[in-house]
Coordinates of C-alpha atoms and ligand atoms in Angstrom, one line a residue:
X1 CA -1.8 14.7 22.1
X2 CA 1.9 15.2 21.9
X3 CA 3.4 15.2 18.4
X4 CA 7.1 14.7 18.1
X5 CA 8.7 15.6 14.7
X6 CA 12.1 14.2 13.9
X7 CA 14.1 15.2 10.8
X8 CA 16.1 12.4 9.1
X9 CA 17.7 14.7 6.6
X10 CA 16.5 16.1 3.2
X11 CA 12.6 15.9 3.2
X12 CA 12.3 12.8 5.4
X13 CA 10.6 13.1 8.8
X14 CA 9.1 10.8 11.5
X15 CA 6.0 12.2 13.1
X16 CA 5.1 10.4 16.4
X17 CA 1.4 10.9 17.3
X18 CA 1.3 9.6 20.9
X19 CA 3.0 6.4 19.7
X20 CA 1.7 6.1 16.2
X21 CA 4.6 6.5 13.9
X22 CA 4.1 8.3 10.5
X23 CA 7.2 8.5 8.2
X24 CA 7.2 11.2 5.5
X25 CA 8.9 10.5 2.2
X26 CA 11.4 7.8 3.2
X27 CA 14.9 8.6 2.0
X28 CA 17.5 7.1 4.3
X29 CA 21.1 6.1 4.5
X30 CA 22.9 5.0 2.3
X31 CA 20.7 6.5 -0.4
X32 CA 20.4 9.9 1.4
X33 CA 23.8 11.5 1.8
X34 CA 22.6 13.6 4.7
X35 CA 20.9 10.8 6.7
X36 CA 22.4 9.1 9.7
X37 CA 20.0 6.2 9.9
X38 CA 19.0 3.5 7.5
X39 CA 15.4 2.5 6.8
X40 CA 16.0 -0.7 8.8
X41 CA 16.3 1.4 12.0
X42 CA 13.1 3.3 11.7
X43 CA 9.6 2.4 12.9
X44 CA 6.5 3.1 10.8
X45 CA 2.8 2.5 11.1
X46 CA 2.0 4.8 8.2
X47 CA 4.1 6.3 5.4
X48 CA 3.0 9.7 3.9
X49 CA 4.2 10.0 0.3
X50 CA 4.2 13.4 -1.3
X51 CA 5.3 12.5 -4.8
X52 CA 7.2 9.9 -6.7
X53 CA 10.8 11.2 -7.0
X54 CA 13.6 8.9 -5.9
X55 CA 14.7 11.4 -3.1
X56 CA 11.3 10.8 -1.5
X57 CA 10.4 7.2 -2.3
X58 CA 13.5 5.1 -2.8
X59 CA 13.2 3.6 0.7
X60 CA 9.4 3.5 0.9
X61 CA 8.9 -0.1 -0.3
X62 CA 11.6 -1.7 1.9
X63 CA 10.4 0.3 4.9
X64 CA 6.7 -0.6 4.2
X65 CA 7.5 -4.3 3.6
X66 CA 9.5 -4.6 6.8
X67 CA 7.1 -2.7 9.1
X68 CA 3.8 -3.5 7.3
X69 CA 3.1 0.2 7.3
X70 CA 0.2 1.6 5.3
X71 CA 1.4 3.9 2.5
X72 CA -0.7 6.9 1.9
X73 CA -0.2 8.6 -1.4
X74 CA -1.8 9.5 -4.7
X75 CA -3.7 6.9 -6.7
X76 CA -0.8 6.3 -9.2
X77 CA 1.9 6.0 -6.6
X78 CA -0.3 3.5 -4.6
X79 CA -0.7 1.4 -7.7
X80 CA 3.0 1.5 -8.2
X81 CA 3.6 0.4 -4.6
X82 CA 1.2 -2.4 -5.0
X83 CA 3.0 -3.5 -8.1
X84 CA 6.3 -3.7 -6.0
X85 CA 4.6 -6.3 -3.8
X86 CA 3.2 -4.2 -0.9
X87 CA -0.6 -4.3 -0.8
X88 CA -1.2 -2.0 2.2
X89 CA -1.8 1.4 0.6
X90 CA -4.4 4.1 0.9
X91 CA -5.0 6.1 -2.3
X92 CA -6.0 9.7 -2.2
X93 CA -6.0 12.6 -4.6
X94 CA -5.5 16.4 -4.5
X95 CA -8.1 18.2 -2.3
X96 CA -9.4 15.0 -0.7
X97 CA -9.2 14.3 3.0
X98 CA -9.7 11.1 5.1
X99 CA -9.8 10.5 8.8
X100 CA -7.0 8.1 9.9
X101 CA -6.6 7.0 13.6
X102 CA -3.8 9.5 14.1
X103 CA -5.7 12.5 12.5
X104 CA -7.3 13.8 9.4
X105 CA -5.1 13.9 6.4
X106 CA -5.9 16.2 3.5
X107 CA -3.9 16.1 0.3
X108 CA -2.9 19.6 -0.8
X109 CA -1.6 20.8 -4.2
X110 CA 2.1 21.3 -4.9
X111 CA 3.7 22.9 -8.0
X112 CA 6.3 20.3 -8.9
X113 CA 6.5 17.0 -10.9
X114 CA 6.2 13.4 -9.7
X115 CA 7.7 10.8 -12.0
X116 CA 8.6 7.5 -10.4
X117 CA 12.2 6.1 -10.3
X118 CA 11.6 3.6 -13.0
X119 CA 10.0 6.2 -15.3
X120 CA 6.4 5.2 -14.4
X121 CA 3.8 8.0 -14.3
X122 CA 3.5 9.2 -10.7
X123 CA 0.4 11.3 -10.8
X124 CA 0.4 14.8 -9.4
X125 CA 2.7 15.9 -6.6
X126 CA 1.1 17.0 -3.4
X127 CA 1.5 18.0 0.2
X128 CA -0.5 17.1 3.3
X129 CA -2.4 19.0 5.9
X130 CA -2.6 16.8 9.0
X131 CA -5.1 17.8 11.7
X132 CA -5.4 16.3 15.1
X133 CA -7.6 17.3 18.0
X134 CA -4.8 19.6 19.2
X135 CA -2.7 20.6 16.2
X136 CA -2.5 21.3 12.5
X137 CA 0.6 20.4 10.6
X138 CA 1.3 21.3 7.0
X139 CA 3.8 19.3 5.0
X140 CA 4.3 21.2 1.8
X141 CA 6.2 18.5 -0.2
X142 CA 8.4 19.7 -3.0
X143 CA 6.8 22.8 -4.4
X144 CA 7.2 26.2 -5.8
X145 CA 5.6 29.2 -4.1
X146 CA 1.9 29.6 -5.0
X147 CA -0.6 32.1 -3.7
X148 CA -3.2 29.5 -2.9
X149 CA -1.0 28.7 0.1
X150 CA -3.2 31.3 1.7
X151 CA -6.2 28.9 1.4
X152 CA -4.1 26.2 3.2
X153 CA -3.0 28.7 5.8
X154 CA -6.7 29.6 6.5
X155 CA -6.9 26.3 8.3
X156 CA -4.7 27.7 11.0
X157 CA -1.3 26.0 10.9
X158 CA 0.7 25.2 14.0
X159 CA 3.7 23.8 12.2
X160 CA 4.7 24.1 8.5
X161 CA 7.4 21.9 7.1
X162 CA 8.5 23.6 3.8
X163 CA 11.3 23.2 1.3
X164 CA 13.9 26.0 1.2
X165 CA 16.8 24.6 -0.8
X166 CA 16.2 26.3 -4.2
X167 CA 16.9 24.7 -7.6
X168 CA 14.3 21.9 -7.3
X169 CA 11.9 23.7 -5.0
X170 CA 11.3 27.1 -3.4
X171 CA 14.5 28.8 -2.3
X172 CA 15.0 30.9 0.8
X173 CA 13.3 34.1 -0.7
X174 CA 10.2 32.3 -1.9
X175 CA 10.1 30.2 1.3
X176 CA 10.0 33.5 3.3
X177 CA 7.1 34.7 1.1
X178 CA 5.3 31.4 1.6
X179 CA 5.2 32.1 5.3
X180 CA 3.2 35.2 4.6
X181 CA 0.5 33.1 2.9
X182 CA 0.7 30.1 5.3
X183 CA 1.0 32.1 8.6
X184 CA 2.1 29.1 10.6
X185 CA 3.2 29.5 14.3
X186 CA 6.3 27.4 13.7
X187 CA 8.3 26.6 10.5
X188 CA 10.8 23.8 10.0
X189 CA 12.8 24.1 6.7
X190 CA 13.8 21.0 4.7
X191 CA 15.1 19.9 1.3
X192 CA 18.4 21.8 1.7
X193 CA 22.0 20.8 2.2
X194 CA 21.7 17.3 0.7
X195 CA 23.8 18.1 -2.4
X196 CA 25.7 21.2 -3.5
X197 CA 22.9 22.6 -5.7
X198 CA 20.6 23.0 -2.7
X199 CA 23.3 24.1 -0.2
X200 CA 21.8 26.9 2.0
X201 CA 22.7 28.8 5.2
X202 CA 19.5 28.0 7.1
X203 CA 20.6 29.8 10.2
X204 CA 20.8 33.0 8.1
X205 CA 17.3 32.2 6.8
X206 CA 16.0 31.7 10.3
X207 CA 17.3 35.2 11.2
X208 CA 15.3 36.6 8.2
X209 CA 12.2 34.8 9.4
X210 CA 12.6 36.3 12.8
X211 CA 13.2 39.8 11.4
X212 CA 10.3 39.7 8.8
X213 CA 7.5 37.6 10.4
X214 CA 5.9 36.4 13.6
X215 CA 6.8 32.8 12.7
X216 CA 9.1 30.8 15.0
X217 CA 11.8 29.1 12.8
X218 CA 13.1 25.8 14.0
X219 CA 16.2 24.6 12.2
X220 CA 16.7 21.0 13.1
X221 CA 20.0 19.1 12.9
X222 CA 19.7 15.6 11.4
X223 CA 18.0 13.3 13.9
X224 CA 17.0 16.4 15.8
X225 CA 13.4 16.7 16.9
X226 CA 10.7 19.2 17.9
X227 CA 7.6 18.5 19.9
X228 CA 4.3 20.3 19.8
Ligands
LIG301 NI1 10.8 16.1 -6.1
LIG302 MN1 12.8 16.3 -3.8

């Protein structure tokens, strides 16, 4: 199976699993200042929702309603999506996994918060470990560094997508430490550059990754993609 990963800016990605389109944390133009595409231009069969913050969920309901995509998220977020008039959700919770047609999805812990845009309780934040017959992808979600990343890394990660912007999540130093626990083959950084508080020189960070680890850094441009 070929998996194509496309970055839409901030923490929004499209993962194409041999034609099955999975969108992570929909945050598109004009809401997302770094995005080049609107939610109207993106295909989705599934939406993976890491937590309830607006910079991850503001375009979820419009995208889900237009495409009919199934939204995968924690129990509280799925209830909230249902209340917005979209019934096709799949609720999970931290530590649980489920076999979807495109691969096994396991919800991993994240050290963050998860309030929804209207102030509703959004449950616990999370990340996802997606395992196919050929690859394992870790999507950290918004998180601080935590040593239990070593338990996630024990699965053998081909690609890790991790936040590096600082202020709201891990910054460049902690993201570098995270690679020591996760031991992925490839890392794609995200959640940087969208606004001044999370402005970072990711090419400089990539040089540090090369100098300090065996991990291959892939710094995507917006709408750039990487295949594995
Ligand atoms: Ni957040
Ligand atoms: Mn965020």
